[in-house]
């Protein structure tokens, strides 16, 4: 990775996009990161490199949003998310790189199309059962691709929470989920010296992405930016499926 120009070509925009998303701007678009990195490196390595960066960005975000989250909804979502992470961990060793690319391609393509077609349209407030299903799915897709945003949004958006409460709940949810993922990632040997070194080199970009997201919140149309990223998710998803199949 350290000497691969293609990796850095995709890693720089991928980490910046994730940081922008973590700032609360165009939330959920960070799901593009691992599928984009998987164009240059193995999907498992891409997820492993991103995890320490996500935890660092979670730390920055939780400091800003702590105390404004909704504990009741987190109690619905988080236990189910842990189960989703455990299921993904059990299946992980059974999947080769092509299978992982198929999963990533489907996740990227599916969530991209979902966002483009449905946008922020919401239905009636979901039940706790729906919340647990969304939490389970978010845990699974977060483990595989750090792409838990769309399932989480499917539960939180219809609740019509105040913006601060919505963002704070999402921030705390992913902070806990990403810390939990450290355990199975370590057991799978993904948290190793090379991956950590690459993550450390990308930390300044993660910091810059968060700051950039805060800076451009009032200068760029959130909906337009999100739409561009969703289109990229569709294109990257198609490319990953084409490569795998």
mmCIF file of C-alpha atoms in Angstrom, residues 53-198:
data_model
loop_
_atom_site.group_PDB
_atom_site.id
_atom_site.type_symbol
_atom_site.label_atom_id
_atom_site.label_comp_id
_atom_site.label_asym_id
_atom_site.label_seq_id
_atom_site.Cartn_x
_atom_site.Cartn_y
_atom_site.Cartn_z
ATOM 1 C CA UNK A 53 -9.473 6.430 11.387
ATOM 2 C CA UNK A 54 -13.181 6.059 12.068
ATOM 3 C CA UNK A 55 -12.538 5.666 15.787
ATOM 4 C CA UNK A 56 -10.403 8.823 15.743
ATOM 5 C CA UNK A 57 -13.135 10.742 13.900
ATOM 6 C CA UNK A 58 -15.753 9.327 16.285
ATOM 7 C CA UNK A 59 -13.745 10.736 19.186
ATOM 8 C CA UNK A 60 -13.782 14.195 17.605
ATOM 9 C CA UNK A 61 -17.514 13.957 16.874
ATOM 10 C CA UNK A 62 -18.612 12.534 20.255
ATOM 11 C CA UNK A 63 -16.879 15.410 22.042
ATOM 12 C CA UNK A 64 -19.045 17.835 20.061
ATOM 13 C CA UNK A 65 -22.370 15.989 20.289
ATOM 14 C CA UNK A 66 -22.269 14.203 23.667
ATOM 15 C CA UNK A 67 -25.344 14.732 25.832
ATOM 16 C CA UNK A 68 -27.700 15.422 22.923
ATOM 17 C CA UNK A 69 -28.230 11.773 21.902
ATOM 18 C CA UNK A 70 -31.385 9.745 22.556
ATOM 19 C CA UNK A 71 -30.585 6.828 24.939
ATOM 20 C CA UNK A 72 -33.903 5.034 24.322
ATOM 21 C CA UNK A 73 -33.252 4.603 20.617
ATOM 22 C CA UNK A 74 -29.645 3.578 21.238
ATOM 23 C CA UNK A 75 -30.865 0.801 23.554
ATOM 24 C CA UNK A 76 -33.031 -0.452 20.691
ATOM 25 C CA UNK A 77 -30.295 -0.237 18.061
ATOM 26 C CA UNK A 78 -26.998 -1.142 19.730
ATOM 27 C CA UNK A 79 -27.659 -4.686 21.072
ATOM 28 C CA UNK A 80 -28.951 -5.703 17.637
ATOM 29 C CA UNK A 81 -25.932 -4.078 15.981
ATOM 30 C CA UNK A 82 -23.590 -6.167 18.156
ATOM 31 C CA UNK A 83 -25.419 -9.303 16.950
ATOM 32 C CA UNK A 84 -24.994 -8.122 13.342
ATOM 33 C CA UNK A 85 -21.262 -7.633 13.926
ATOM 34 C CA UNK A 86 -20.992 -11.128 15.420
ATOM 35 C CA UNK A 87 -22.791 -12.698 12.439
ATOM 36 C CA UNK A 88 -20.467 -10.890 10.011
ATOM 37 C CA UNK A 89 -17.453 -12.084 12.020
ATOM 38 C CA UNK A 90 -18.608 -15.721 11.852
ATOM 39 C CA UNK A 91 -19.078 -15.488 8.075
ATOM 40 C CA UNK A 92 -15.927 -13.524 7.321
ATOM 41 C CA UNK A 93 -13.459 -16.417 7.032
ATOM 42 C CA UNK A 94 -15.800 -18.188 4.622
ATOM 43 C CA UNK A 95 -15.616 -15.333 2.127
ATOM 44 C CA UNK A 96 -12.779 -14.866 -0.355
ATOM 45 C CA UNK A 97 -11.918 -11.471 -1.879
ATOM 46 C CA UNK A 98 -14.307 -11.888 -4.820
ATOM 47 C CA UNK A 99 -17.221 -12.718 -2.499
ATOM 48 C CA UNK A 100 -16.370 -9.675 -0.383
ATOM 49 C CA UNK A 101 -16.275 -7.504 -3.511
ATOM 50 C CA UNK A 102 -19.705 -8.845 -4.485
ATOM 51 C CA UNK A 103 -21.066 -7.930 -1.042
ATOM 52 C CA UNK A 104 -19.415 -4.510 -1.170
ATOM 53 C CA UNK A 105 -20.682 -3.960 -4.705
ATOM 54 C CA UNK A 106 -24.238 -4.859 -3.701
ATOM 55 C CA UNK A 107 -24.039 -2.646 -0.595
ATOM 56 C CA UNK A 108 -22.651 0.301 -2.551
ATOM 57 C CA UNK A 109 -25.029 -0.116 -5.498
ATOM 58 C CA UNK A 110 -28.079 -0.831 -3.339
ATOM 59 C CA UNK A 111 -27.587 2.040 -0.918
ATOM 60 C CA UNK A 112 -26.692 4.394 -3.757
ATOM 61 C CA UNK A 113 -29.890 3.580 -5.646
ATOM 62 C CA UNK A 114 -31.910 3.686 -2.422
ATOM 63 C CA UNK A 115 -30.675 7.184 -1.683
ATOM 64 C CA UNK A 116 -31.187 8.437 -5.245
ATOM 65 C CA UNK A 117 -34.687 7.002 -5.634
ATOM 66 C CA UNK A 118 -36.165 7.481 -2.158
ATOM 67 C CA UNK A 119 -34.027 10.337 -0.888
ATOM 68 C CA UNK A 120 -35.240 11.501 2.537
ATOM 69 C CA UNK A 121 -38.823 10.297 2.061
ATOM 70 C CA UNK A 122 -40.034 8.736 5.275
ATOM 71 C CA UNK A 123 -43.012 6.734 6.426
ATOM 72 C CA UNK A 124 -44.708 6.472 9.825
ATOM 73 C CA UNK A 125 -42.521 6.111 12.903
ATOM 74 C CA UNK A 126 -41.015 2.591 12.936
ATOM 75 C CA UNK A 127 -41.593 0.110 15.742
ATOM 76 C CA UNK A 128 -38.820 -1.128 18.086
ATOM 77 C CA UNK A 129 -38.789 -4.379 16.073
ATOM 78 C CA UNK A 130 -37.990 -2.429 12.911
ATOM 79 C CA UNK A 131 -35.326 -0.592 14.899
ATOM 80 C CA UNK A 132 -33.705 -3.864 15.930
ATOM 81 C CA UNK A 133 -33.746 -5.133 12.334
ATOM 82 C CA UNK A 134 -32.156 -1.878 11.185
ATOM 83 C CA UNK A 135 -29.588 -2.130 13.979
ATOM 84 C CA UNK A 136 -28.781 -5.725 13.010
ATOM 85 C CA UNK A 137 -28.323 -4.732 9.359
ATOM 86 C CA UNK A 138 -26.265 -1.675 10.303
ATOM 87 C CA UNK A 139 -23.960 -3.830 12.439
ATOM 88 C CA UNK A 140 -23.445 -6.322 9.603
ATOM 89 C CA UNK A 141 -22.852 -3.767 6.833
ATOM 90 C CA UNK A 142 -20.696 -1.674 9.157
ATOM 91 C CA UNK A 143 -18.463 -4.684 9.852
ATOM 92 C CA UNK A 144 -18.078 -5.534 6.165
ATOM 93 C CA UNK A 145 -17.908 -2.056 4.649
ATOM 94 C CA UNK A 146 -18.252 0.594 7.392
ATOM 95 C CA UNK A 147 -21.549 1.313 5.655
ATOM 96 C CA UNK A 148 -24.063 1.264 8.493
ATOM 97 C CA UNK A 149 -25.452 4.710 7.719
ATOM 98 C CA UNK A 150 -28.328 3.784 5.379
ATOM 99 C CA UNK A 151 -29.857 1.097 7.678
ATOM 100 C CA UNK A 152 -29.495 3.424 10.651
ATOM 101 C CA UNK A 153 -31.104 6.288 8.728
ATOM 102 C CA UNK A 154 -33.975 4.000 7.723
ATOM 103 C CA UNK A 155 -34.886 3.844 11.418
ATOM 104 C CA UNK A 156 -33.929 7.323 12.637
ATOM 105 C CA UNK A 157 -35.256 9.500 9.811
ATOM 106 C CA UNK A 158 -38.950 8.567 10.210
ATOM 107 C CA UNK A 159 -38.706 9.477 13.902
ATOM 108 C CA UNK A 160 -38.315 13.135 12.852
ATOM 109 C CA UNK A 161 -35.889 13.892 15.660
ATOM 110 C CA UNK A 162 -34.446 17.366 16.042
ATOM 111 C CA UNK A 163 -31.274 17.712 13.933
ATOM 112 C CA UNK A 164 -28.959 17.843 16.957
ATOM 113 C CA UNK A 165 -30.614 14.791 18.549
ATOM 114 C CA UNK A 166 -30.502 12.868 15.269
ATOM 115 C CA UNK A 167 -26.821 13.613 14.623
ATOM 116 C CA UNK A 168 -25.807 12.973 18.239
ATOM 117 C CA UNK A 169 -27.618 9.611 18.310
ATOM 118 C CA UNK A 170 -25.932 8.545 15.057
ATOM 119 C CA UNK A 171 -22.517 9.705 16.293
ATOM 120 C CA UNK A 172 -22.764 7.760 19.571
ATOM 121 C CA UNK A 173 -24.138 4.687 17.768
ATOM 122 C CA UNK A 174 -21.167 4.487 15.400
ATOM 123 C CA UNK A 175 -18.658 5.331 18.120
ATOM 124 C CA UNK A 176 -19.819 2.258 20.065
ATOM 125 C CA UNK A 177 -20.102 0.048 16.966
ATOM 126 C CA UNK A 178 -16.596 0.919 15.762
ATOM 127 C CA UNK A 179 -15.082 0.214 19.189
ATOM 128 C CA UNK A 180 -16.853 -3.163 19.293
ATOM 129 C CA UNK A 181 -15.487 -3.992 15.823
ATOM 130 C CA UNK A 182 -11.919 -3.692 17.136
ATOM 131 C CA UNK A 183 -12.325 -7.076 18.860
ATOM 132 C CA UNK A 184 -13.289 -9.232 15.848
ATOM 133 C CA UNK A 185 -10.954 -7.281 13.525
ATOM 134 C CA UNK A 186 -8.071 -8.072 15.903
ATOM 135 C CA UNK A 187 -9.092 -11.745 16.128
ATOM 136 C CA UNK A 188 -9.066 -11.904 12.315
ATOM 137 C CA UNK A 189 -5.545 -10.444 12.202
ATOM 138 C CA UNK A 190 -6.643 -7.282 10.411
ATOM 139 C CA UNK A 191 -5.218 -4.897 13.015
ATOM 140 C CA UNK A 192 -1.541 -5.364 12.114
ATOM 141 C CA UNK A 193 1.547 -3.178 11.880
ATOM 142 C CA UNK A 194 1.266 -2.264 8.189
ATOM 143 C CA UNK A 195 -2.438 -1.395 8.356
ATOM 144 C CA UNK A 196 -1.939 0.733 11.488
ATOM 145 C CA UNK A 197 0.989 2.563 9.847
ATOM 146 C CA UNK A 198 -1.153 3.423 6.818
#
